[in-house]
Amino acid sequence: MGQEIAEAHFTEQDFVEFADRLREETALLEQWLASDRFEVSEPTAGFELEAWLVDPRLDPAPEVESLLARLNDPLVVAELATFNAEINGSPMPLTGDCLSRLATELTATLQRCDRVAQTLGTRLLTIGILPTVRPQHLSLGAMTPRQRYRALNDQIFALRHDRPLTLEIAGRDRLALEWHDVMLEAAATSFQIHLKVTPGEAARVYNASKIISGPMVAITANSPYLFGHDLWDETRIPLFEQAVSPGGPILQERVSFGFRYAERSIMETFRANLDRYPVLLPHLMDAEPQALAHLRLHNGTIWRWNRPLLGFDAAGRPHLRIEHRVVPAGPTVSDMLANAALYLGAVRDLAGQPEPPESRIPFLQTRAAFYTCAREGLDAEIQWRDGAILPVARILGEDLLPGARRGLLAAGIDPPEIAHWLGIIERRLETGRTGARWQRAWVERHGPDMAGLTAAYLEQQGTGRPVHEWTLLG
């Protein structure tokens, strides 16, 4: 949804014409996937990070337009709300010391953003859900002035026939409320990991990404609080799913884990886009079908937790990426790149196994595990291979971490790199301290002071140390 559009209002004919172009481009993509049209060079890794701006009281600060103007950096762009920014990493070949180079670039970008933010009387913070965000912060008045966001809001509620959204989350506490716009989505910020794949391996990587989504969300959880309520370890998951629900058939939900594995080809997901999902933004573009512009815009309004993406290189050749969206923002650059290392290594190992793991882990089992892990974090027990019910911490330690080492080594990542980044995951697992658990431990010691929690979090984040080393002072 990063693509801007020219209009926020559409005619019935716009929808008809867009649907025609979407069908044409989907058929063209299917032809390309059946030929050698796609770029198939070495795997490449990248990311998108959503961050918060906070004011001196640690409340959301609606200053992103001023921040972007002063930065003038193409890697830093607007998000849905005026208190969020999106930071992009430069894609790098998955080899050598690429993880450290990604970390160095992200650190420099975040430091530059924070320096500029401080000139505006604000600070930059990366966390799944900001503890101090309150309902009054999430109004249409906080929407970034971009046509695509206004149009998204209008079309979601057109599909809902203007019925309010219902947010219901039962965790340690219970939260239930009604909402009249899509701004709840702005409370959920993530660290999205991208892996470029070939058409031949895309389906296996896509399926492996789903299989490890539960363990990934358990070990990375960083969103326990919303509006002062203690909910899931990763409350961002149910929040985002309900924040943009069109209210129709479950197969048309815009944010979901999906309903099955890819059986033969990643093309199945693009056919599902065409067949199942009503067009939200029928923005007609002056582009040749070969640009796949309408297909890509439509795909950008379907937020699967694991999503195939299409892009083009400088020579105009298309390529495929799998976007892993389950990981929250924060706590630190070290944590986020360690999370990326775990995902990139484990997914390549699983996708390369002679016996596809999806043949031993039914999809319904994988989907159930995802929500169990989002709710319970590292306390979760889930079904794994051949139906065995295991603690997710054991699955991570005995299966996915060793697999991630194999996968990174096979990709050509330097052994010291592997030891460093996966070592952070290993120590987080040993201590049991995720971002969510640190936040809850702070509240247990200091009480439910969300501003105090945010101040302590910001201070610890400033040290750059991974979350398993954080203290509970302040």
Coordinates of C-alpha atoms in Angstrom, one line a residue:
M1 CA 0.0 0.0 0.0
G2 CA 2.9 2.4 -0.4
Q3 CA 1.8 3.4 -3.8
E4 CA 0.1 6.8 -4.0
I5 CA -3.0 7.2 -6.2
A6 CA -4.5 10.3 -7.9
E7 CA -8.1 10.1 -6.7
A8 CA -9.9 9.0 -3.5
H9 CA -13.3 8.7 -5.2
F10 CA -14.2 6.2 -7.9
T11 CA -17.0 5.4 -10.4
E12 CA -18.7 2.1 -11.1
Q13 CA -16.9 2.2 -14.5
D14 CA -13.5 2.5 -12.7
F15 CA -14.2 -0.8 -10.9
V16 CA -15.2 -2.5 -14.2
E17 CA -12.2 -1.3 -16.1
F18 CA -9.8 -2.1 -13.2
A19 CA -11.2 -5.6 -13.0
D20 CA -10.6 -6.1 -16.7
R21 CA -7.0 -4.9 -16.4
L22 CA -6.4 -7.1 -13.3
R23 CA -7.6 -10.2 -15.3
E24 CA -5.3 -9.3 -18.2
E25 CA -2.3 -8.8 -16.0
T26 CA -3.0 -11.9 -13.9
A27 CA -3.1 -14.0 -17.1
L28 CA 0.2 -12.4 -18.2
L29 CA 1.8 -13.2 -14.9
E30 CA 0.8 -16.8 -15.3
Q31 CA 2.4 -16.9 -18.7
W32 CA 5.6 -15.4 -17.3
L33 CA 5.8 -17.9 -14.4
A34 CA 5.4 -20.8 -16.9
S35 CA 8.4 -19.4 -18.9
D36 CA 11.9 -18.1 -18.1
R37 CA 10.8 -14.5 -17.9
F38 CA 11.7 -14.0 -14.2
E39 CA 15.1 -12.8 -12.9
V40 CA 16.6 -15.7 -11.0
S41 CA 19.9 -14.4 -9.6
E42 CA 21.1 -15.0 -6.0
P43 CA 18.7 -14.7 -3.1
T44 CA 18.4 -11.1 -1.8
A45 CA 17.2 -10.0 1.6
G46 CA 15.7 -6.7 2.7
F47 CA 13.2 -5.2 5.1
E48 CA 10.6 -2.5 6.0
L49 CA 10.4 -1.1 9.5
E50 CA 7.5 1.0 10.8
A51 CA 8.4 3.4 13.6
W52 CA 6.6 5.7 16.0
L53 CA 7.2 9.4 16.7
V54 CA 6.6 10.4 20.4
D55 CA 6.4 13.7 22.1
P56 CA 7.9 14.7 25.5
R57 CA 5.0 13.0 27.3
L58 CA 5.7 9.8 25.3
D59 CA 2.4 10.2 23.4
P60 CA 2.2 9.8 19.6
A61 CA 3.5 12.9 18.0
P62 CA 1.9 13.9 14.6
E63 CA 5.1 15.3 13.1
V64 CA 5.9 12.8 10.3
E65 CA 5.4 15.4 7.4
S66 CA 8.0 17.7 9.0
L67 CA 10.3 14.8 9.7
L68 CA 10.2 13.6 6.0
A69 CA 10.7 17.2 4.7
R70 CA 13.8 17.7 6.8
L71 CA 15.2 14.2 6.1
N72 CA 14.6 14.2 2.4
D73 CA 15.6 10.5 2.3
P74 CA 13.9 8.1 -0.1
L75 CA 14.4 5.2 2.3
V76 CA 12.1 7.0 4.9
V77 CA 8.4 7.5 3.8
A78 CA 5.0 8.2 5.2
E79 CA 2.7 5.6 6.8
L80 CA -1.0 5.6 7.6
A81 CA -0.8 7.9 10.6
T82 CA 1.1 11.2 11.0
F83 CA 2.9 9.7 14.0
N84 CA 4.4 6.8 12.1
A85 CA 7.2 6.5 9.5
E86 CA 8.3 3.6 7.3
I87 CA 12.1 2.9 7.0
N88 CA 13.3 0.7 4.2
G89 CA 16.5 -1.2 3.9
S90 CA 18.6 -1.5 0.7
P91 CA 18.2 -5.1 -0.6
M92 CA 21.4 -7.0 -0.3
P93 CA 22.5 -10.4 -1.6
L94 CA 22.1 -13.1 1.1
T95 CA 25.7 -13.9 1.5
G96 CA 28.9 -13.0 3.4
D97 CA 28.2 -10.3 6.0
C98 CA 25.0 -9.0 4.6
L99 CA 23.2 -9.1 8.0
S100 CA 25.8 -6.9 9.6
R101 CA 25.6 -4.5 6.6
L102 CA 21.8 -4.3 6.9
A103 CA 22.2 -3.6 10.6
T104 CA 24.8 -0.9 10.0
E105 CA 22.5 0.8 7.4
L106 CA 19.4 0.6 9.7
T107 CA 21.3 1.9 12.7
A108 CA 22.6 4.9 10.7
T109 CA 19.1 5.6 9.3
L110 CA 17.4 5.3 12.7
Q111 CA 20.0 7.6 14.3
R112 CA 19.6 10.2 11.5
C113 CA 15.8 10.0 11.9
D114 CA 16.1 10.4 15.7
R115 CA 18.4 13.4 15.4
V116 CA 16.0 15.1 13.1
A117 CA 13.0 14.1 15.2
Q118 CA 14.7 15.7 18.2
T119 CA 14.8 19.1 16.3
L120 CA 11.0 18.8 16.2
G121 CA 10.7 18.1 19.9
T122 CA 10.0 14.4 19.4
R123 CA 11.8 11.0 19.5
L124 CA 11.8 7.9 17.3
L125 CA 10.8 4.6 18.9
T126 CA 10.4 1.1 17.5
I127 CA 7.8 -1.1 19.2
G128 CA 4.9 -3.3 18.1
I129 CA 2.2 -1.2 19.9
L130 CA 3.1 2.0 21.7
P131 CA 1.9 1.5 25.3
T132 CA 0.8 5.2 25.5
V133 CA -1.4 5.2 22.4
R134 CA -5.0 5.9 23.4
P135 CA -8.3 5.8 21.4
Q136 CA -8.3 9.6 20.9
H137 CA -4.9 9.4 19.1
L138 CA -6.4 7.1 16.4
S139 CA -8.8 9.5 14.7
L140 CA -9.2 10.4 11.0
G141 CA -7.5 13.7 11.9
A142 CA -4.3 11.7 12.5
M143 CA -4.4 10.2 9.0
T144 CA -1.5 11.1 6.8
P145 CA -2.8 13.4 4.0
R146 CA -2.5 10.9 1.1
Q147 CA -5.3 9.9 -1.3
R148 CA -4.6 6.2 -1.0
Y149 CA -5.4 6.2 2.8
R150 CA -8.6 8.2 2.5
A151 CA -9.7 5.9 -0.4
L152 CA -8.8 2.8 1.6
N153 CA -10.9 4.0 4.5
D154 CA -13.9 4.9 2.2
Q155 CA -13.8 1.6 0.4
I156 CA -13.5 -0.6 3.5
F157 CA -16.6 1.1 4.9
A158 CA -18.4 0.9 1.6
L159 CA -17.9 -2.9 1.8
R160 CA -19.2 -2.8 5.4
H161 CA -22.2 -0.7 4.4
D162 CA -20.9 1.9 6.9
R163 CA -21.3 -0.6 9.8
P164 CA -18.7 0.1 12.5
L165 CA -15.7 -2.2 13.0
T166 CA -15.8 -4.4 16.1
L167 CA -12.5 -4.9 17.9
E168 CA -12.6 -7.8 20.4
I169 CA -9.5 -9.2 21.9
A170 CA -9.5 -11.6 24.9
G171 CA -6.1 -12.1 26.5
R172 CA -5.1 -11.6 30.2
D173 CA -7.6 -8.7 30.0
R174 CA -10.4 -8.3 27.6
L175 CA -10.9 -5.4 25.2
A176 CA -14.1 -4.8 23.2
L177 CA -15.1 -1.6 21.3
E178 CA -16.5 -0.3 18.1
W179 CA -14.6 1.8 15.6
H180 CA -15.7 4.0 12.7
D181 CA -12.6 4.2 10.6
V182 CA -9.4 2.2 9.7
M183 CA -7.1 4.2 12.0
L184 CA -6.8 1.3 14.5
E185 CA -4.3 -0.2 11.9
A186 CA -1.9 2.7 12.8
A187 CA -1.4 1.2 16.3
A188 CA 0.2 -1.9 14.9
T189 CA 3.8 -1.5 13.6
S190 CA 6.0 -4.2 12.2
F191 CA 9.4 -5.3 10.9
Q192 CA 8.7 -6.9 7.6
I193 CA 11.4 -9.2 6.2
H194 CA 11.7 -9.7 2.4
L195 CA 13.4 -12.6 0.7
K196 CA 13.8 -12.7 -3.1
V197 CA 13.1 -16.2 -4.5
T198 CA 13.0 -17.9 -7.9
P199 CA 9.6 -19.0 -9.3
G200 CA 10.6 -22.6 -8.9
E201 CA 11.2 -22.3 -5.1
A202 CA 8.6 -19.7 -4.3
A203 CA 5.8 -22.1 -3.3
R204 CA 8.1 -24.1 -1.0
V205 CA 9.5 -20.8 0.6
Y206 CA 5.9 -19.5 1.0
N207 CA 4.8 -22.6 2.7
A208 CA 7.8 -22.7 5.0
S209 CA 7.2 -19.1 5.9
K210 CA 3.7 -20.1 7.1
I211 CA 5.0 -23.1 9.0
I212 CA 7.5 -21.0 11.0
S213 CA 5.2 -18.1 11.6
G214 CA 4.0 -19.4 15.0
P215 CA 7.5 -19.9 16.4
M216 CA 8.6 -16.6 14.8
V217 CA 5.9 -14.6 16.5
A218 CA 6.5 -16.3 19.8
I219 CA 10.2 -15.5 20.0
T220 CA 9.8 -11.9 18.6
A221 CA 6.6 -10.8 20.5
N222 CA 6.7 -7.1 21.5
S223 CA 3.0 -6.0 21.7
P224 CA 1.3 -7.0 25.0
Y225 CA -0.5 -3.7 25.8
L226 CA -3.3 -1.8 23.9
F227 CA -5.1 1.1 25.5
G228 CA -3.8 0.0 28.9
H229 CA -5.1 -3.5 28.6
D230 CA -2.8 -6.5 28.9
L231 CA -3.9 -8.8 26.0
W232 CA -1.8 -11.2 23.8
D233 CA 2.0 -11.4 23.8
E234 CA 1.6 -10.1 20.2
T235 CA -1.6 -8.2 20.3
R236 CA -0.7 -6.6 17.0
I237 CA -1.9 -9.8 15.2
P238 CA -5.6 -9.7 16.2
L239 CA -5.6 -5.8 16.1
F240 CA -4.5 -5.6 12.5
E241 CA -6.8 -8.4 11.4
Q242 CA -9.8 -6.6 12.8
A243 CA -8.8 -3.1 12.0
V244 CA -9.4 -3.3 8.2
S245 CA -12.0 -6.1 8.1
P246 CA -14.6 -5.6 5.3
G247 CA -17.1 -7.6 7.3
G248 CA -18.0 -10.1 4.5
P249 CA -17.1 -13.8 4.0
I250 CA -14.1 -15.0 5.8
L251 CA -12.4 -15.9 2.5
Q252 CA -12.4 -12.1 1.7
E253 CA -10.7 -10.9 4.9
R254 CA -7.9 -8.5 3.9
V255 CA -5.6 -9.5 6.7
S256 CA -5.3 -13.2 7.3
F257 CA -3.1 -16.2 7.7
G258 CA -4.6 -17.7 4.6
F259 CA -6.5 -20.9 4.1
R260 CA -4.1 -23.5 2.7
Y261 CA -0.5 -24.0 1.5
A262 CA 0.5 -23.3 -2.1
E263 CA 0.1 -26.7 -3.7
R264 CA 2.1 -26.3 -7.0
S265 CA 2.9 -22.7 -7.7
I266 CA 2.9 -19.3 -6.0
M267 CA 0.5 -18.3 -8.9
E268 CA -2.3 -19.8 -6.8
T269 CA -2.2 -16.8 -4.5
F270 CA -2.5 -14.3 -7.4
R271 CA -5.4 -16.3 -8.8
A272 CA -7.0 -16.1 -5.3
N273 CA -6.4 -12.3 -5.4
L274 CA -8.4 -12.1 -8.6
D275 CA -11.2 -14.6 -7.7
R276 CA -11.8 -13.9 -4.0
Y277 CA -11.0 -10.3 -3.1
P278 CA -13.1 -7.3 -4.2
V279 CA -11.1 -4.5 -5.6
L280 CA -10.6 -1.8 -3.0
L281 CA -8.7 0.9 -5.0
P282 CA -9.7 0.9 -8.7
H283 CA -7.1 3.5 -9.6
L284 CA -6.5 3.3 -13.4
M285 CA -2.9 3.8 -14.4
D286 CA -1.4 4.8 -17.8
A287 CA 0.9 1.7 -17.9
E288 CA 1.4 -1.2 -20.2
P289 CA 0.1 -4.6 -19.0
Q290 CA 3.7 -5.7 -18.7
A291 CA 4.2 -3.3 -15.8
L292 CA 1.6 -5.4 -13.8
A293 CA 0.6 -2.1 -12.2
H294 CA -3.0 -2.9 -11.4
L295 CA -2.1 -6.4 -10.2
R296 CA 0.6 -5.0 -7.8
L297 CA -1.8 -2.4 -6.5
H298 CA -4.5 -4.9 -5.8
N299 CA -2.0 -7.3 -4.1
G300 CA -0.9 -4.4 -1.9
T301 CA -4.4 -4.2 -0.4
I302 CA -4.4 -7.9 0.7
W303 CA -2.2 -8.1 3.8
R304 CA -1.5 -11.8 4.2
W305 CA 0.8 -12.5 7.1
N306 CA 3.1 -14.1 4.5
R307 CA 2.7 -12.3 1.1
P308 CA 4.2 -12.8 -2.3
L309 CA 5.4 -9.6 -3.9
L310 CA 6.4 -8.7 -7.5
G311 CA 9.1 -6.2 -8.5
F312 CA 11.2 -5.3 -11.4
D313 CA 15.0 -4.8 -11.6
A314 CA 16.8 -2.0 -13.4
A315 CA 16.7 -4.0 -16.6
G316 CA 12.9 -4.4 -16.4
R317 CA 13.0 -8.1 -15.5
P318 CA 10.4 -9.2 -12.9
H319 CA 11.3 -10.9 -9.7
L320 CA 9.4 -12.5 -6.8
R321 CA 9.8 -11.8 -3.1
I322 CA 8.2 -13.4 -0.1
E323 CA 7.3 -10.8 2.6
H324 CA 7.2 -12.2 6.1
R325 CA 4.9 -9.8 8.1
V326 CA 4.5 -11.5 11.5
V327 CA 7.4 -9.8 13.3
P328 CA 6.8 -6.6 15.3
A329 CA 9.0 -3.6 15.3
G330 CA 11.8 -3.4 17.9
P331 CA 13.1 -3.7 20.4
T332 CA 16.5 -2.8 18.9
V333 CA 18.4 -3.1 15.7
S334 CA 20.3 -6.1 17.1
D335 CA 17.0 -7.9 17.9
M336 CA 15.4 -7.1 14.6
L337 CA 18.4 -8.4 12.5
A338 CA 18.6 -11.4 14.7
N339 CA 14.9 -12.1 14.0
A340 CA 15.7 -11.7 10.3
A341 CA 18.6 -14.1 10.6
L342 CA 16.4 -16.7 12.2
Y343 CA 13.7 -16.3 9.5
L344 CA 16.0 -16.3 6.5
G345 CA 18.0 -19.3 7.7
A346 CA 15.1 -21.4 8.9
V347 CA 12.9 -20.8 5.9
R348 CA 15.7 -21.7 3.4
D349 CA 16.5 -24.8 5.4
L350 CA 12.8 -26.0 5.5
A351 CA 12.2 -25.1 1.9
G352 CA 15.2 -27.1 0.8
Q353 CA 14.5 -30.3 2.7
P354 CA 13.9 -33.3 0.5
E355 CA 10.6 -34.1 2.2
P356 CA 8.5 -30.9 2.3
P357 CA 7.6 -30.2 5.9
E358 CA 4.1 -29.2 4.8
S359 CA 3.6 -32.9 4.1
R360 CA 4.0 -33.6 7.8
I361 CA 2.3 -30.5 9.3
P362 CA -1.3 -30.0 8.1
F363 CA -2.2 -26.4 7.3
L364 CA -5.0 -26.1 9.9
Q365 CA -2.4 -27.2 12.5
T366 CA 0.0 -24.5 11.3
R367 CA -2.7 -21.8 11.3
A368 CA -3.8 -22.7 14.8
A369 CA -0.2 -22.7 16.0
F370 CA 0.2 -19.1 14.7
Y371 CA -2.6 -17.7 16.8
T372 CA -1.6 -19.8 19.9
C373 CA 1.9 -18.4 19.7
A374 CA 0.7 -14.8 19.1
R375 CA -1.5 -15.2 22.2
E376 CA 0.8 -17.1 24.6
G377 CA 4.3 -16.3 23.3
L378 CA 7.0 -18.6 24.5
D379 CA 4.6 -20.3 26.8
A380 CA 2.8 -21.8 23.8
E381 CA 2.6 -25.5 23.1
I382 CA 1.8 -26.3 19.5
Q383 CA 1.5 -29.3 17.1
W384 CA 4.6 -29.8 15.1
R385 CA 5.8 -32.5 12.7
D386 CA 3.6 -35.7 12.6
G387 CA 1.2 -34.2 15.2
A388 CA 3.6 -34.1 18.1
I389 CA 2.5 -31.4 20.7
L390 CA 5.6 -29.6 21.8
P391 CA 6.6 -26.4 23.7
V392 CA 7.4 -23.8 21.1
A393 CA 10.6 -23.0 23.0
R394 CA 11.7 -26.6 22.4
I395 CA 10.8 -26.4 18.7
L396 CA 12.9 -23.2 18.4
G397 CA 15.9 -24.6 20.3
E398 CA 16.0 -28.1 18.9
D399 CA 14.7 -27.7 15.4
L400 CA 14.5 -24.2 14.0
L401 CA 17.7 -22.7 15.4
P402 CA 19.9 -25.6 14.1
G403 CA 18.0 -25.4 10.8
A404 CA 18.6 -21.7 10.6
R405 CA 22.3 -22.3 11.0
R406 CA 22.3 -24.8 8.2
G407 CA 20.2 -22.5 6.0
L408 CA 22.5 -19.5 6.5
L409 CA 25.6 -21.5 6.0
A410 CA 24.2 -23.0 2.7
A411 CA 23.4 -19.5 1.5
G412 CA 27.0 -18.4 2.0
I413 CA 26.7 -16.3 5.2
D414 CA 30.0 -16.1 7.0
P415 CA 30.2 -18.4 10.1
P416 CA 31.0 -15.5 12.5
E417 CA 27.9 -13.7 11.3
I418 CA 25.8 -16.8 11.9
A419 CA 27.2 -17.2 15.4
H420 CA 26.6 -13.6 16.3
W421 CA 23.0 -13.1 15.0
L422 CA 21.6 -16.5 15.9
G423 CA 23.4 -16.3 19.2
I424 CA 21.1 -13.4 20.1
I425 CA 18.1 -15.6 19.4
E426 CA 19.7 -18.4 21.4
R427 CA 20.3 -16.1 24.5
R428 CA 16.7 -14.7 24.2
L429 CA 15.4 -18.2 24.2
E430 CA 17.6 -19.2 27.2
T431 CA 16.5 -16.1 29.3
G432 CA 12.9 -16.3 28.0
R433 CA 12.9 -12.5 27.7
T434 CA 11.2 -11.2 24.6
G435 CA 10.1 -7.6 24.3
A436 CA 6.6 -8.6 25.5
R437 CA 8.0 -10.3 28.6
W438 CA 10.2 -7.3 29.4
Q439 CA 7.3 -5.0 29.2
R440 CA 5.2 -7.1 31.5
A441 CA 8.0 -7.6 33.9
W442 CA 8.5 -3.8 34.1
V443 CA 4.8 -3.3 34.8
E444 CA 4.9 -6.0 37.5
R445 CA 7.7 -4.1 39.2
H446 CA 6.6 -0.5 38.7
G447 CA 2.8 -0.7 38.1
P448 CA 0.6 0.0 35.1
D449 CA 2.2 3.3 34.2
M450 CA 2.2 3.3 30.4
A451 CA 4.2 6.5 30.1
G452 CA 6.7 5.2 32.6
L453 CA 7.0 1.9 30.7
T454 CA 7.5 3.8 27.4
A455 CA 10.2 6.0 29.0
A456 CA 12.0 3.0 30.3
Y457 CA 11.7 1.2 27.0
L458 CA 13.0 4.2 25.1
E459 CA 16.0 4.5 27.5
Q460 CA 16.8 0.8 27.1
Q461 CA 16.4 1.0 23.3
G462 CA 18.9 3.8 23.3
T463 CA 21.6 1.5 24.6
G464 CA 21.4 -0.7 21.5
R465 CA 21.6 -3.8 23.6
P466 CA 19.3 -6.7 22.7
V467 CA 16.3 -7.1 24.9
H468 CA 17.5 -10.1 26.8
E469 CA 20.2 -7.8 28.3
W470 CA 17.7 -5.1 29.4
T471 CA 17.3 -4.1 33.0
L472 CA 14.0 -3.2 34.7
L473 CA 15.2 0.1 36.3
G474 CA 13.4 3.4 35.8

